[in-house]
mmCIF file of C-alpha atoms in Angstrom:
data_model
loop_
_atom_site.group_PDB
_atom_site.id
_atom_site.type_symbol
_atom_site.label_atom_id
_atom_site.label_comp_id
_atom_site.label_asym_id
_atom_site.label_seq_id
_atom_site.Cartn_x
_atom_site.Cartn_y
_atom_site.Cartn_z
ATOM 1 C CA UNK A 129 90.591 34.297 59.393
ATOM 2 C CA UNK A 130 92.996 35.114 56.894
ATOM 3 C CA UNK A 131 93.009 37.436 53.828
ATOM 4 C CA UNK A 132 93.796 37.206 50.649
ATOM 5 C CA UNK A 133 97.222 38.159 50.775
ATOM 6 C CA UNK A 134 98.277 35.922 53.631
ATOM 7 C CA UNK A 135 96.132 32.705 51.627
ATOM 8 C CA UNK A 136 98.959 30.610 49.313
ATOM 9 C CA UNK A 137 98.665 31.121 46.031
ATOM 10 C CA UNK A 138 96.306 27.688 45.105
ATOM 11 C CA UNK A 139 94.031 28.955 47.785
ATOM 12 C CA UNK A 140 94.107 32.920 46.686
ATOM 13 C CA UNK A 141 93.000 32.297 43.252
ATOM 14 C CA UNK A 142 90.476 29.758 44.267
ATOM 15 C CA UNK A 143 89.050 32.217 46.664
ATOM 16 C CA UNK A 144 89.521 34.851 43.538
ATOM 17 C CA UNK A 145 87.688 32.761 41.517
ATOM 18 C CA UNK A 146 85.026 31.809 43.727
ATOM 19 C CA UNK A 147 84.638 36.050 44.088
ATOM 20 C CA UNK A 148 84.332 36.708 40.643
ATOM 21 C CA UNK A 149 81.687 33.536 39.912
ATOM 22 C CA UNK A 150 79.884 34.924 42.964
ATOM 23 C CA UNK A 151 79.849 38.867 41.260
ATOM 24 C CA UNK A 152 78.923 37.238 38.221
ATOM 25 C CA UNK A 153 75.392 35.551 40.208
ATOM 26 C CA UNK A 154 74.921 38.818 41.679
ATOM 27 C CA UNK A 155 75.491 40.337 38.232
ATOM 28 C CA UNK A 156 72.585 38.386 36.655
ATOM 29 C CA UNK A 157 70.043 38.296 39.692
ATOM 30 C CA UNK A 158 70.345 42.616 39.309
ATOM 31 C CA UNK A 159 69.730 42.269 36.071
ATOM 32 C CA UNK A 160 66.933 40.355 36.290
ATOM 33 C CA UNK A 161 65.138 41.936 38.868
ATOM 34 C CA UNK A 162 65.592 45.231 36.456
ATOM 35 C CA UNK A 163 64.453 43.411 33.889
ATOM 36 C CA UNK A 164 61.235 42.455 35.566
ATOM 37 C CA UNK A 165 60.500 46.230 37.154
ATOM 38 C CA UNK A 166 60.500 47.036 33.330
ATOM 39 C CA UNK A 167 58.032 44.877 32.502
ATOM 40 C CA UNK A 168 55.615 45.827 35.086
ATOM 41 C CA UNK A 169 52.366 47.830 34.065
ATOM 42 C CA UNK A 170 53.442 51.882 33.392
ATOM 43 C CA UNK A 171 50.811 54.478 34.200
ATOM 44 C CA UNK A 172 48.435 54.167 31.629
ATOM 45 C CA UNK A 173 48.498 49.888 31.386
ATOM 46 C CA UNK A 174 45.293 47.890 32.584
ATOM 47 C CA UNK A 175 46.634 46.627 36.291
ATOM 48 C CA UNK A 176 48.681 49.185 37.120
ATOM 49 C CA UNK A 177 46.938 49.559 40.215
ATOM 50 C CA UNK A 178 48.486 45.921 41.092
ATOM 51 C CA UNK A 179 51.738 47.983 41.340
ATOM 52 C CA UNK A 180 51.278 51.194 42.018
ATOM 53 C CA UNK A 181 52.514 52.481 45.286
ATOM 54 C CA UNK A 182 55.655 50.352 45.014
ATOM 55 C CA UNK A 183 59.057 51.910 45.218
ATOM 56 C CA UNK A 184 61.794 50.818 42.729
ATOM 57 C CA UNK A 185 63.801 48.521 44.937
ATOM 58 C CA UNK A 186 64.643 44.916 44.795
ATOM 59 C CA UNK A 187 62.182 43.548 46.905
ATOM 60 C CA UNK A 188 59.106 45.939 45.664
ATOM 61 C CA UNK A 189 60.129 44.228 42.086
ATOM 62 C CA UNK A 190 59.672 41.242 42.791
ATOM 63 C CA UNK A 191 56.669 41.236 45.055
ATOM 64 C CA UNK A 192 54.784 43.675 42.682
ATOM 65 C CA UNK A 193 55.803 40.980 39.937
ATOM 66 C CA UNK A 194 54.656 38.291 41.846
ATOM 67 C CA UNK A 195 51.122 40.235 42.202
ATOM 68 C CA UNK A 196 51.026 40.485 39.067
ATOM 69 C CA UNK A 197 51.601 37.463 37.456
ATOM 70 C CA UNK A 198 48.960 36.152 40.231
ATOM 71 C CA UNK A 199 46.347 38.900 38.441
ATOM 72 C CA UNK A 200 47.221 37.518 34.787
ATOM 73 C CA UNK A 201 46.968 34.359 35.542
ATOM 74 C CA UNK A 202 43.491 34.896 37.261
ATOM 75 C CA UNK A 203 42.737 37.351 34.221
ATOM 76 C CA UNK A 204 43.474 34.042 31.262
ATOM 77 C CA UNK A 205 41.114 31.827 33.602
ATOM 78 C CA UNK A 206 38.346 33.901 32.998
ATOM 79 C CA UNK A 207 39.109 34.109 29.582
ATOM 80 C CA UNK A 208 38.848 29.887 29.294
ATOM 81 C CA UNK A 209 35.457 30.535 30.892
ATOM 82 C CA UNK A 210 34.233 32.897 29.020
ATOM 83 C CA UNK A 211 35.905 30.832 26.119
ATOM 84 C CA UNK A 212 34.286 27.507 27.335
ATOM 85 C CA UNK A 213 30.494 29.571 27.914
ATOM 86 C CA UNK A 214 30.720 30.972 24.447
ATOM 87 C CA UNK A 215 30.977 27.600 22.905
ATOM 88 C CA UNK A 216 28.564 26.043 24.746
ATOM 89 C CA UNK A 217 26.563 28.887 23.749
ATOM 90 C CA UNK A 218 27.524 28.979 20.015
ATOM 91 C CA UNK A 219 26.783 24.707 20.149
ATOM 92 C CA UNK A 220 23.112 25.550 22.287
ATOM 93 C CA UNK A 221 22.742 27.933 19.111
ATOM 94 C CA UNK A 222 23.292 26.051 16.501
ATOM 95 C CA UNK A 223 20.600 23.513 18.092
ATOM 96 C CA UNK A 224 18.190 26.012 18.504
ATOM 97 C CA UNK A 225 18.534 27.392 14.640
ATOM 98 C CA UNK A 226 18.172 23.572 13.563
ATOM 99 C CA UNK A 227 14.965 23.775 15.739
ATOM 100 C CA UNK A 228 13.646 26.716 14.238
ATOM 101 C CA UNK A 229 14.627 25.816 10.619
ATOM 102 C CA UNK A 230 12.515 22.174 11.973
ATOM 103 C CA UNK A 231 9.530 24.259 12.693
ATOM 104 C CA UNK A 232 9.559 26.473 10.169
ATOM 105 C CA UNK A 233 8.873 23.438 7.944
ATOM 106 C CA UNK A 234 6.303 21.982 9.491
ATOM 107 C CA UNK A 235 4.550 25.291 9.492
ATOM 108 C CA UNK A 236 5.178 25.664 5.785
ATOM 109 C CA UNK A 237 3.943 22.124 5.461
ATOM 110 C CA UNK A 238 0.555 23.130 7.527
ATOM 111 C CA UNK A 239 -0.030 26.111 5.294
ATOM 112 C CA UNK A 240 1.136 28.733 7.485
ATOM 113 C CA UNK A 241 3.142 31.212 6.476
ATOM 114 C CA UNK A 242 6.905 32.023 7.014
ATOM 115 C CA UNK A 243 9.522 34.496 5.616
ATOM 116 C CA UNK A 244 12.299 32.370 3.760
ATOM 117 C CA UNK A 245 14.631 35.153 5.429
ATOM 118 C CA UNK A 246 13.290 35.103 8.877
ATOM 119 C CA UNK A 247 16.350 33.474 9.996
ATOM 120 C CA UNK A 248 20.080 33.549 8.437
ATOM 121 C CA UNK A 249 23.070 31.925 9.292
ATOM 122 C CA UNK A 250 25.085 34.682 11.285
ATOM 123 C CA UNK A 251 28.919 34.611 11.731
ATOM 124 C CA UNK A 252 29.183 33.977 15.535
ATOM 125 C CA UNK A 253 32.143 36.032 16.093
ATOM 126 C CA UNK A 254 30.090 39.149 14.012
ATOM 127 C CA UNK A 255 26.964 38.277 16.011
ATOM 128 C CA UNK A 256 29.000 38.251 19.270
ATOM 129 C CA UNK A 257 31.047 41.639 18.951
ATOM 130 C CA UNK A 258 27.663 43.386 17.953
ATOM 131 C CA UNK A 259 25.393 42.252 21.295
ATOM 132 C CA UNK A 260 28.809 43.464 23.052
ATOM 133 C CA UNK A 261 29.107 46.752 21.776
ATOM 134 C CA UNK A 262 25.150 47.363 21.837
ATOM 135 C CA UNK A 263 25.052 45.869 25.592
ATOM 136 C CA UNK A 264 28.511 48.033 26.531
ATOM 137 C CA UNK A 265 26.636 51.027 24.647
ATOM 138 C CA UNK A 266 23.279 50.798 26.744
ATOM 139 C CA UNK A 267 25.541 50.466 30.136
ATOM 140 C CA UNK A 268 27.466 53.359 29.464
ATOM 141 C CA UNK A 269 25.818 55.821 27.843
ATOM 142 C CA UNK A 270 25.328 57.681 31.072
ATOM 143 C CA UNK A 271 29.050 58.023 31.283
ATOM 144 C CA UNK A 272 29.680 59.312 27.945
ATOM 145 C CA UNK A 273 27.780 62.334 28.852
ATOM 146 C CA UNK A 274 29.536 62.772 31.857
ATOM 147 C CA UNK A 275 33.077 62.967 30.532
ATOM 148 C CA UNK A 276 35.068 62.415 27.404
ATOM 149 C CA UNK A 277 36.257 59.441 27.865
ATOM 150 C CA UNK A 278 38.167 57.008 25.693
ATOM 151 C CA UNK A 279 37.055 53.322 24.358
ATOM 152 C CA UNK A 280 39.676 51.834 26.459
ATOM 153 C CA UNK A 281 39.225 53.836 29.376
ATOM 154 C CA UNK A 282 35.118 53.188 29.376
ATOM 155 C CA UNK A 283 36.098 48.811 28.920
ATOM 156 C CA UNK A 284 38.642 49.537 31.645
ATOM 157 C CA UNK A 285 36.205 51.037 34.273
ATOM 158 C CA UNK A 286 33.612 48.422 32.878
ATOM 159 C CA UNK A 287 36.049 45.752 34.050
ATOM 160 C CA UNK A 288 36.665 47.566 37.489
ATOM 161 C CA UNK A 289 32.570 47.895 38.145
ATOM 162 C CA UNK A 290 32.374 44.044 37.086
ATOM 163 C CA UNK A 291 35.739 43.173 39.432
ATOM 164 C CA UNK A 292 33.866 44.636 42.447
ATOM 165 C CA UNK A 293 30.826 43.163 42.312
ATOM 166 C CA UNK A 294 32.232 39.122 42.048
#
């Protein structure tokens, strides 16, 4: 094998060349992989756990990335069900208000009587949040007492408990 200096010119700069395009690859693949370790979960980020006993090296990078795109991507599918459910469920809603509304007619029209007000049109979205935060309050008012704990930190370990039992 020869070196460098014993190569002719032509063939010394194409080998040069060929060096410096390969640096250059190397270059961008280090910078990548940096680039991804920095966007993994820190400490306090939801998931961390996905990463957290992994070293800073190449290879941890990119399989803790790999992990966690996996968890996100498992993470938006249950959001499109829960998405999907909740229309359904606003849709079954609206069907049963239109049934109400039907009865509450007919009992009008058979003398009985009914409250004008006994049912409103509610803003799903408002109607939705509020069941959430009265369920979430009712599950974890035990833990309140227990400890200090933030909102985040409560809907985090909420998630965990709910992880564990699927």
């Amino acid at each position: 094998m020869q070196t460098i200096g014993e190569l002719d010119p032509k063939d010394r700069i194409k080998k040069e060349n060929h060096n410096v395009i390969e640096r250059k690859r190397r270059w961008v693949i280090n910078d990548r992989i940096k680039e991804l370790g920095e966007l993994l979960p820190k400490t306090n980020d939801p998931h961390y756990d996905v990463v957290r006993d992994n070293r800073q090296n190449k290879g941890n990078i990119l399989k803790s990335s790999v992990d966690y795109i996996k968890v996100l991507k498992n993470d938006i599918q249950k959001l499109k069900q829960i998405e999907r459910d909740n229309k359904q469920l606003q849709a079954e809603n609206r069907k049963l208000l239109l049934r109400i509304q039907e009865l509450e007619r007919q009992a009008k029209e058979n003398g009985l009587p009914v409250k004008d007000s006994t049912w409103k049109v509610v803003n799903p979205e408002t109607l939705f949040n509020s069941i959430l935060k009265n369920d979430w309050d009712t599950q974890h008012s035990h833990i309140k007492s227990e400890k200090n704990y933030t909102h985040c930190e409560l809907m985090e370990q909420d998630i965990m408990e709910k992880d564990i039992m699927c």
